């Protein structure tokens, strides 16, 4: 085995499960993260993120001595970089967010001094086209004593590849093993070495391409989903105008053998689908017309939902002239960015709830069965409440996430004057 020690840089939603996967296959793994709290948690055999079955893997790997976390990179035979690729702060009022590669650059900075001949460096982070070549440049600028693929091709000392992660939050442990992998080496030998590494645990096919195509493949997958969801979201707005039930419409259209429309919702959230298309749009703004429009449609959907809530409040007040807005109680069902997870980051449901909190003077009840308490930034803004309390007390119910717990509610059980069902819980909108 040419990989005795593997280092994973970035121990988040992708890095930690990947590190645990190698470690549970009895390879020594050094996990590196700038977050001391994450490092300490992992070294206790615990996890700082929520992902089914990951706790068992990490606990066993740490207890058996195969996984160790640290804040400073150490020598290894392979380095996997799984750090965030956020947006740069906007400089102008241009509406196109641009990717910020600073975390990839600092990963390069941290591993450059300890690289040795024969090492493999893999970029797993979702990245704009050209990022892997940039990473290679950052490494070679810092290590003139080593050779790199750009100048030495197949003879290079260091092998570099882009192998994007493609796992679905909530199913990461299974998908890491089962999914096919796109392997974008800077040379054929880089790809072969990366495959040798992944074959430690990947049962899916490892398909070779170049780094730019691998980068674009990942962006394409998430942009494709974004465009398809935008189509569903646009349909929901059109159907609302035409008094047609969009859920019935989609299920009828989907009976066609070649049609498979996705589901409308309150908007698109998470750290991938709503982000990655911008990496394409910012690189090729003239060409990426449809991808750009889809982003705008999906980003506009929460605003449409907020307008619906305002209309519902004014309808309620018209029907109850003795009441004022202060007397109106609104319940938001779901805060997470999608069904059956606890992740509130980049969540349209949460953003809609926060926006309602800003303009609404009456009670705002939030039901989120997947979390025990609200993040501190929200405690004074929103009341986290039980499903039963919301069912019995809200005048207006806004369904924002199709959590399993909510599917059990029968619409007639609600005491609400009106219901805004953004995700088809009751197949009405
Ligand atoms: N959504 C809809 N309607 C749908 C499907 C999803 O409104 O019909 C919304 C969800 O509610 C959520 C958002 O889209 O707000 C994204 O959810 P998702 O389940 O589509 O995707 P993610 O962000 O959890 O994970 C995606 C996956 N990519 C694809 O399915 C192409 C996953 O495989 C990637 O690894 C992940 O992005 C990533 O890390 O890039």
XYZ file of C-alpha atoms in Angstrom, residues 316-324:
9
model
C -57.490 37.795 8.195
C -57.821 41.353 9.458
C -60.527 42.100 6.927
C -62.479 39.065 8.121
C -61.870 40.006 11.779
C -62.267 43.796 11.932
C -62.073 43.805 15.745
C -58.465 42.583 15.585
C -55.149 44.245 14.758
